[in-house]
Tab-separated table of C-alpha atoms in Angstrom:
chain	number	residue	atom	x	y	z
A	218	MET	CA	0.000	0.000	0.000
A	219	LYS	CA	2.874	2.333	0.802
A	220	LYS	CA	4.226	1.944	-2.727
A	221	SER	CA	0.753	2.576	-4.243
A	222	LEU	CA	0.398	5.760	-2.169
A	223	GLN	CA	3.842	6.889	-3.325
A	224	ILE	CA	2.918	6.416	-6.994
A	225	GLY	CA	-0.462	8.153	-6.411
A	226	GLY	CA	1.092	11.068	-4.521
A	227	ALA	CA	3.775	11.535	-7.163
A	228	PHE	CA	1.120	11.458	-9.932
A	229	VAL	CA	-0.802	14.250	-8.159
A	230	GLY	CA	2.358	16.231	-7.433
A	231	LEU	CA	3.363	16.035	-11.069
A	232	ILE	CA	0.064	17.270	-12.506
A	233	VAL	CA	-0.760	19.918	-9.895
A	234	GLY	CA	1.506	22.540	-11.419
A	235	ALA	CA	1.281	26.305	-11.456
A	236	GLY	CA	-2.047	26.650	-13.261
A	237	PHE	CA	-3.842	23.943	-11.257
A	238	ALA	CA	-2.914	24.980	-7.707
A	239	SER	CA	-3.328	28.698	-8.467
A	240	GLY	CA	-6.942	28.017	-9.483
A	241	GLN	CA	-6.483	29.624	-12.900
A	242	GLU	CA	-6.959	26.431	-14.939
A	243	ILE	CA	-9.847	25.180	-12.801
A	244	MET	CA	-11.564	28.543	-13.230
A	245	GLN	CA	-11.348	28.267	-17.020
A	246	TYR	CA	-12.200	24.564	-17.386
A	247	PHE	CA	-14.762	24.084	-14.582
A	248	THR	CA	-15.863	27.076	-12.463
A	249	SER	CA	-16.734	29.268	-15.455
A	250	PHE	CA	-19.584	26.854	-16.295
A	251	GLY	CA	-21.295	27.553	-12.960
A	252	LEU	CA	-22.952	24.658	-11.131
A	253	MET	CA	-22.459	22.304	-14.111
A	254	GLY	CA	-18.717	22.659	-13.538
A	255	LEU	CA	-19.131	20.492	-10.407
A	256	ILE	CA	-20.452	17.616	-12.559
A	257	GLY	CA	-17.482	18.228	-14.877
A	258	GLY	CA	-15.237	17.707	-11.837
A	259	ILE	CA	-16.821	14.294	-11.121
A	260	ILE	CA	-16.344	13.190	-14.769
A	261	ALA	CA	-12.695	14.329	-14.651
A	262	THR	CA	-12.144	12.282	-11.441
A	263	ILE	CA	-13.409	9.058	-13.063
A	264	ALA	CA	-11.332	9.668	-16.211
A	265	PHE	CA	-8.125	10.432	-14.250
A	266	ALA	CA	-8.556	7.288	-12.084
A	267	PHE	CA	-9.119	4.958	-15.066
A	268	LEU	CA	-6.335	6.403	-17.250
A	269	GLY	CA	-3.919	6.643	-14.305
A	270	MET	CA	-4.484	2.959	-13.507
A	271	THR	CA	-4.017	1.845	-17.141
A	272	LEU	CA	-0.803	3.824	-17.729
A	273	ALA	CA	0.828	2.794	-14.432
A	274	GLN	CA	0.010	-0.877	-15.171
A	275	LEU	CA	1.466	-0.626	-18.682
A	276	GLY	CA	4.668	0.881	-17.234
A	277	SER	CA	4.857	-1.940	-14.674
A	278	LYS	CA	4.210	-4.638	-17.278
A	279	LEU	CA	6.923	-3.405	-19.649
A	280	GLN	CA	9.367	-2.468	-16.821
A	281	THR	CA	10.438	0.644	-18.718
A	282	THR	CA	12.727	3.545	-17.683
A	283	SER	CA	11.353	5.850	-20.412
A	284	HIS	CA	7.855	6.456	-21.820
A	285	LYS	CA	9.100	5.459	-25.294
A	286	GLY	CA	8.514	1.688	-24.906
A	287	VAL	CA	4.929	2.040	-23.656
A	288	ILE	CA	3.982	4.655	-26.253
A	289	TYR	CA	5.139	2.398	-29.116
A	290	TYR	CA	3.396	-0.537	-27.432
A	291	ILE	CA	-0.004	1.229	-27.329
A	292	GLY	CA	0.333	3.233	-30.559
A	293	GLY	CA	2.097	0.802	-32.865
A	294	ARG	CA	4.987	1.756	-35.129
A	295	TYR	CA	3.376	4.726	-36.915
A	296	ILE	CA	1.006	6.314	-34.374
A	297	GLY	CA	3.690	5.605	-31.757
A	298	ILE	CA	6.115	7.972	-33.526
A	299	VAL	CA	3.546	10.800	-33.497
A	300	LEU	CA	2.554	10.273	-29.832
A	301	ASP	CA	6.210	9.991	-28.786
A	302	PHE	CA	7.104	13.269	-30.521
A	303	LEU	CA	4.105	15.125	-29.042
A	304	ILE	CA	4.671	13.909	-25.486
A	305	THR	CA	8.396	14.678	-25.628
A	306	PHE	CA	7.716	18.196	-26.949
A	307	PHE	CA	5.115	18.900	-24.248
A	308	LEU	CA	7.314	17.622	-21.422
A	309	PHE	CA	9.777	20.348	-22.300
A	310	GLY	CA	7.024	22.944	-22.862
A	311	VAL	CA	5.352	22.354	-19.478
A	312	ALA	CA	8.659	22.519	-17.590
A	313	VAL	CA	9.343	25.872	-19.267
A	314	VAL	CA	5.866	27.105	-18.211
A	315	MET	CA	6.771	26.208	-14.586
A	316	PHE	CA	9.985	28.269	-14.741
A	317	ALA	CA	7.981	31.256	-15.971
A	318	GLY	CA	5.273	30.623	-13.326
A	319	ALA	CA	7.859	30.670	-10.546
A	320	GLY	CA	8.982	34.069	-11.820
A	321	SER	CA	5.387	35.360	-11.690
A	322	THR	CA	4.794	34.027	-8.152
A	323	PHE	CA	7.987	35.579	-6.743
A	324	ASP	CA	6.968	38.832	-8.398
A	325	GLN	CA	3.316	38.845	-7.203
A	326	MET	CA	3.990	37.665	-3.650
A	327	PHE	CA	7.393	39.056	-2.718
A	328	GLY	CA	8.023	41.779	-5.309
A	329	ILE	CA	11.156	40.005	-6.616
A	330	ASP	CA	12.153	40.415	-10.290
A	331	PRO	CA	10.501	37.539	-12.253
A	332	MET	CA	13.805	36.666	-13.917
A	333	ILE	CA	15.452	36.013	-10.516
A	334	GLY	CA	12.470	33.826	-9.518
A	335	SER	CA	12.890	31.787	-12.707
A	336	ILE	CA	16.649	31.387	-12.133
A	337	ILE	CA	16.035	30.059	-8.579
A	338	MET	CA	13.586	27.462	-9.950
A	339	VAL	CA	15.953	26.380	-12.764
A	340	VAL	CA	18.875	25.913	-10.338
A	341	LEU	CA	16.697	23.894	-7.909
A	342	THR	CA	15.373	21.708	-10.732
A	343	ILE	CA	18.844	20.934	-12.127
A	344	ALA	CA	20.230	20.233	-8.632
A	345	THR	CA	17.368	17.803	-7.863
A	346	LEU	CA	17.776	15.922	-11.129
A	347	LEU	CA	21.400	15.224	-10.329
A	348	LEU	CA	19.977	12.993	-7.521
A	349	ASN	CA	18.433	9.618	-8.477
A	350	VAL	CA	14.843	8.746	-9.457
A	351	LYS	CA	13.814	7.153	-6.122
A	352	ASN	CA	14.714	10.391	-4.292
A	353	ILE	CA	12.768	12.390	-6.888
A	354	MET	CA	9.624	10.264	-6.377
A	355	ASN	CA	9.819	10.689	-2.601
A	356	LEU	CA	10.294	14.455	-2.850
A	357	ILE	CA	7.371	14.863	-5.239
A	358	ALA	CA	5.064	12.719	-3.072
A	359	ILE	CA	5.878	14.658	0.146
A	360	ILE	CA	4.604	18.025	-1.127
A	361	THR	CA	1.151	16.691	-2.150
A	362	PRO	CA	-0.396	16.318	1.373
A	363	TYR	CA	0.896	19.789	2.328
A	364	LEU	CA	-0.953	21.371	-0.595
A	365	MET	CA	-4.150	19.429	0.183
A	366	VAL	CA	-4.124	20.744	3.784
A	367	VAL	CA	-3.633	24.386	2.677
A	368	ILE	CA	-6.445	24.089	0.086
A	369	PHE	CA	-8.738	22.469	2.684
A	370	VAL	CA	-8.166	25.350	5.145
A	371	ILE	CA	-8.987	27.898	2.426
A	372	LEU	CA	-12.134	25.947	1.427
A	373	THR	CA	-13.461	25.723	5.014
A	374	TYR	CA	-12.901	29.440	5.572
A	375	SER	CA	-14.515	30.335	2.228
A	376	LEU	CA	-17.655	28.267	2.924
A	377	PHE	CA	-18.170	29.924	6.320
A	378	THR	CA	-17.623	33.445	5.010
A	379	MET	CA	-19.666	33.179	1.797
A	380	ASP	CA	-21.288	36.575	1.132
A	381	ILE	CA	-23.317	35.802	-1.986
A	382	SER	CA	-26.125	33.359	-2.866
A	383	PHE	CA	-25.589	30.347	-5.125
A	384	SER	CA	-27.582	31.971	-7.916
A	385	GLU	CA	-25.428	35.148	-7.734
A	386	ALA	CA	-22.244	33.026	-7.710
A	387	ASN	CA	-23.563	31.088	-10.713
A	388	ALA	CA	-24.198	34.317	-12.653
A	389	ILE	CA	-20.723	35.778	-11.910
A	390	ALA	CA	-19.063	32.414	-12.713
A	391	LYS	CA	-20.640	32.274	-16.154
A	392	ASP	CA	-19.192	35.714	-16.945
A	393	GLN	CA	-15.616	34.402	-16.553
A	394	ALA	CA	-13.477	33.364	-19.530
A	395	SER	CA	-13.840	29.657	-20.392
A	396	ALA	CA	-11.263	27.447	-22.078
A	397	ALA	CA	-13.914	25.268	-23.748
A	398	SER	CA	-17.309	25.598	-25.441
A	399	ASN	CA	-19.254	23.690	-22.743
A	400	TRP	CA	-18.774	22.037	-19.311
A	401	PHE	CA	-18.446	18.478	-20.679
A	402	MET	CA	-15.785	19.480	-23.220
A	403	GLY	CA	-14.045	21.485	-20.473
A	404	ALA	CA	-13.715	18.368	-18.281
A	405	LEU	CA	-12.460	16.189	-21.162
A	406	LEU	CA	-9.953	18.771	-22.408
A	407	TYR	CA	-8.623	19.254	-18.894
A	408	VAL	CA	-7.993	15.520	-18.433
A	409	SER	CA	-6.587	15.308	-21.935
A	410	TYR	CA	-3.883	17.946	-21.676
A	411	ASN	CA	-2.887	16.969	-18.145
A	412	LEU	CA	-2.482	13.406	-19.301
A	413	ALA	CA	-0.423	14.447	-22.325
A	414	ALA	CA	1.984	15.978	-19.813
A	415	GLY	CA	1.705	13.450	-16.983
A	416	ALA	CA	1.622	10.175	-18.939
A	417	ALA	CA	5.391	9.940	-19.427
A	418	LEU	CA	6.344	10.150	-15.760
A	419	LEU	CA	3.392	7.980	-14.684
A	420	ILE	CA	4.657	5.263	-17.058
A	421	VAL	CA	8.203	5.614	-15.672
A	422	MET	CA	6.866	5.439	-12.079
A	423	GLY	CA	4.824	2.346	-12.960
A	424	GLY	CA	8.059	0.840	-14.293
A	425	THR	CA	9.668	1.117	-10.815
A	426	GLU	CA	7.056	-1.384	-9.468
A	427	LYS	CA	7.096	-5.050	-10.577
A	428	ASP	CA	3.608	-5.824	-9.225
A	429	ARG	CA	1.060	-4.577	-11.798
A	430	LYS	CA	-1.727	-4.532	-9.205
A	431	VAL	CA	0.245	-2.239	-6.864
A	432	ALA	CA	1.070	0.085	-9.799
A	433	GLY	CA	-2.590	0.135	-10.916
A	434	VAL	CA	-3.866	0.976	-7.411
A	435	GLY	CA	-1.313	3.823	-7.321
A	436	GLY	CA	-2.729	5.199	-10.583
A	437	ILE	CA	-6.314	4.980	-9.259
A	438	LEU	CA	-5.389	6.679	-5.945
A	439	GLY	CA	-3.615	9.471	-7.819
A	440	GLY	CA	-6.626	9.992	-10.114
A	441	VAL	CA	-9.075	10.129	-7.191
A	442	MET	CA	-6.874	12.591	-5.229
A	443	LEU	CA	-6.630	14.807	-8.323
A	444	GLY	CA	-10.406	14.717	-8.724
A	445	VAL	CA	-11.010	15.633	-5.077
A	446	LEU	CA	-8.621	18.586	-5.423
A	447	ILE	CA	-10.381	19.769	-8.596
A	448	ILE	CA	-13.803	19.604	-6.895
A	449	LEU	CA	-12.543	21.353	-3.709
A	450	ILE	CA	-10.779	24.197	-5.559
A	451	ASN	CA	-13.777	24.558	-7.886
A	452	LEU	CA	-16.215	24.803	-4.956
A	453	THR	CA	-13.952	27.219	-3.054
A	454	MET	CA	-13.768	29.633	-5.978
A	455	PHE	CA	-17.462	29.241	-6.771
A	456	VAL	CA	-18.611	30.361	-3.292
A	457	LYS	CA	-16.136	33.269	-3.392
A	458	MET	CA	-16.871	34.282	-6.976
A	459	ASP	CA	-17.257	37.957	-5.925
A	460	VAL	CA	-13.622	37.919	-4.685
A	461	VAL	CA	-11.809	35.862	-7.320
A	462	ALA	CA	-13.502	37.095	-10.531
A	463	GLY	CA	-10.806	38.282	-12.951
A	464	VAL	CA	-7.856	37.555	-10.610
A	465	ASP	CA	-4.657	35.931	-12.013
A	466	MET	CA	-4.002	33.565	-9.087
A	467	PRO	CA	-7.406	33.010	-7.390
A	468	THR	CA	-6.329	30.614	-4.599
A	469	LEU	CA	-3.489	32.970	-3.637
A	470	GLU	CA	-6.004	35.827	-3.423
A	471	LEU	CA	-8.313	33.806	-1.112
A	472	ALA	CA	-5.367	32.745	1.063
A	473	LYS	CA	-4.227	36.364	1.469
A	474	GLN	CA	-7.789	37.298	2.528
A	475	ILE	CA	-7.698	34.904	5.483
A	476	HIS	CA	-4.349	36.244	6.725
A	477	PRO	CA	-1.085	37.388	5.074
A	478	ALA	CA	0.650	34.371	6.680
A	479	VAL	CA	-1.765	31.979	4.921
A	480	GLY	CA	-0.949	33.853	1.693
A	481	VAL	CA	2.741	33.094	2.233
A	482	LEU	CA	1.945	29.399	2.966
A	483	MET	CA	-0.070	29.235	-0.244
A	484	ALA	CA	2.737	30.891	-2.219
A	485	ILE	CA	5.147	28.261	-0.827
A	486	ALA	CA	2.671	25.500	-1.807
A	487	LEU	CA	2.414	26.971	-5.316
A	488	LEU	CA	6.191	27.165	-5.709
A	489	GLY	CA	6.486	23.605	-4.366
A	490	MET	CA	4.015	22.377	-6.962
A	491	MET	CA	5.780	24.222	-9.796
A	492	TYR	CA	9.056	22.724	-8.613
A	493	ASN	CA	7.466	19.248	-8.555
A	494	THR	CA	6.131	19.593	-12.062
A	495	ALA	CA	9.361	21.078	-13.467
A	496	VAL	CA	11.446	18.250	-11.954
A	497	GLY	CA	9.064	15.530	-13.169
A	498	MET	CA	8.766	16.913	-16.699
A	499	PHE	CA	12.498	17.535	-17.160
A	500	TYR	CA	13.354	14.090	-15.827
A	501	ALA	CA	10.903	12.364	-18.187
A	502	PHE	CA	12.103	14.543	-21.093
A	503	THR	CA	15.793	13.772	-20.515
A	504	VAL	CA	15.424	9.989	-19.979
A	505	ARG	CA	13.665	9.851	-23.352
A	506	PHE	CA	17.086	10.524	-24.923
A	507	VAL	CA	19.666	9.483	-22.317
A	508	ALA	CA	19.403	6.611	-19.785
A	509	PRO	CA	19.949	7.749	-16.149
A	510	ASP	CA	22.970	5.454	-15.717
A	511	GLN	CA	24.855	6.885	-18.697
A	512	LYS	CA	27.831	9.203	-18.109
A	513	VAL	CA	26.346	11.969	-20.271
A	514	PHE	CA	23.062	12.065	-18.226
A	515	LYS	CA	24.201	14.783	-15.790
A	516	PRO	CA	25.749	17.136	-18.381
A	517	THR	CA	22.591	16.697	-20.518
A	518	ILE	CA	20.384	17.739	-17.551
A	519	ILE	CA	22.389	20.976	-17.163
A	520	VAL	CA	22.208	21.842	-20.883
A	521	VAL	CA	18.441	21.097	-21.074
A	522	GLY	CA	17.829	23.203	-17.936
A	523	LEU	CA	19.664	26.219	-19.388
A	524	VAL	CA	17.785	25.965	-22.699
A	525	GLY	CA	14.528	25.777	-20.698
A	526	PHE	CA	15.428	28.915	-18.772
A	527	VAL	CA	16.015	30.886	-21.982
A	528	ALA	CA	12.665	29.675	-23.356
A	529	SER	CA	10.872	30.714	-20.120
A	530	LEU	CA	11.682	34.384	-20.712
A	531	VAL	CA	8.662	34.555	-23.077
A	532	GLY	CA	6.385	34.934	-19.998
A	533	PHE	CA	3.934	32.855	-17.957
A	534	THR	CA	0.556	33.889	-19.405
A	535	THR	CA	1.687	33.678	-23.032
A	536	LEU	CA	3.179	30.224	-22.469
A	537	VAL	CA	0.091	28.863	-20.663
A	538	GLY	CA	-2.147	30.008	-23.523
A	539	LYS	CA	0.045	28.578	-26.278
A	540	VAL	CA	1.343	25.307	-24.793
A	541	TYR	CA	-1.783	24.124	-22.932
A	542	SER	CA	-4.456	24.786	-25.539
A	543	THR	CA	-2.521	22.838	-28.189
A	544	MET	CA	-1.938	19.973	-25.763
A	545	GLY	CA	-5.614	19.483	-24.938
A	546	TYR	CA	-6.669	18.480	-28.419
A	547	LEU	CA	-3.562	16.430	-29.181
A	548	GLY	CA	-3.935	14.629	-25.839
A	549	PHE	CA	-7.171	13.081	-27.149
A	550	ALA	CA	-5.068	10.938	-29.512
A	551	LEU	CA	-3.194	9.577	-26.487
A	552	ILE	CA	-6.407	8.864	-24.517
A	553	ILE	CA	-7.929	6.962	-27.459
A	554	ALA	CA	-4.722	4.902	-27.811
A	555	VAL	CA	-4.717	4.096	-24.061
A	556	VAL	CA	-8.380	2.993	-24.114
A	557	ILE	CA	-7.758	0.765	-27.160
A	558	ALA	CA	-4.704	-0.774	-25.417
A	559	TRP	CA	-6.843	-1.494	-22.342
A	560	ILE	CA	-9.575	-3.176	-24.430
A	561	ARG	CA	-6.948	-5.231	-26.307
A	562	LYS	CA	-5.347	-6.310	-23.004
A	563	ASP	CA	-8.726	-7.540	-21.693
A	564	LYS	CA	-9.350	-9.514	-24.896
A	565	ARG	CA	-5.868	-11.050	-24.785
A	566	GLU	CA	-6.278	-12.054	-21.133
A	567	ALA	CA	-9.700	-13.558	-21.856
A	568	ALA	CA	-8.240	-15.560	-24.765
A	569	SER	CA	-5.385	-16.932	-22.678
């Protein structure tokens, strides 16, 4: 069970990056559809749990150290090439978004130049990756419960200090910018682009566990925890719609309202989550090309980190808009391939 919890916690830590924990993504994909966004959250939970289980089991079955083997296994020779290229490209893109996000958080919370914030995050990421993969998994899993506690405190406070009715909240929510045409599409797109980014490391984590059942339970636990977080953050922002409407980092705004100290705790949680995601994405990106036990692994990490820093200077908001929207639609190809692989596996097992 401990190993399953580790895989689940690391899966959550990986996906809950800057946009998720800040509330910005959840606002655009769920809250902006009003009360229907809550149903979207439930659909996303089921999808994350099923896909998390399937990917972790595939990683365990093939005992892989890179996502490459699993992607070719589920996509075949031709579709595999396309999926492999897309996932590898997005791993790098998401890590770069985290560097830029760290710059924005340091700027908004502490008034530090965004470029210095980005440099701190790049140095931390490179330093962590020079450790080994077991240490990385443990680090990523540790930060998840801390974030859940901070979010839970903010939610409880928000529910008790709600100043508007549900119908007023619903009206304000529907005025916010949405990232999709309707609530159902919002939920699917959200799962899709998060999976495009998270699949690679989930496969690698599944590969660290020989028992497929343990790996699968880890994937389910991670999916359920993600879903609970989505629903909690969604509900928190919904009841405080009058406060968070139009704000860049909604959860940070709510935390600061409770007390400046809670604002600082939330900022630390946000930076921790960005760090988690940056480390996970860069690790999965680098092992796609160089095995961790090769001599050139460490120099490669440093070069990739520096290139990522240069790319992050484009800016947080611009990067989120460009990288994430493209990923959502392309991630559907990956989801379809995973579902087909799962159906094929069931048929093969039934035949044998």
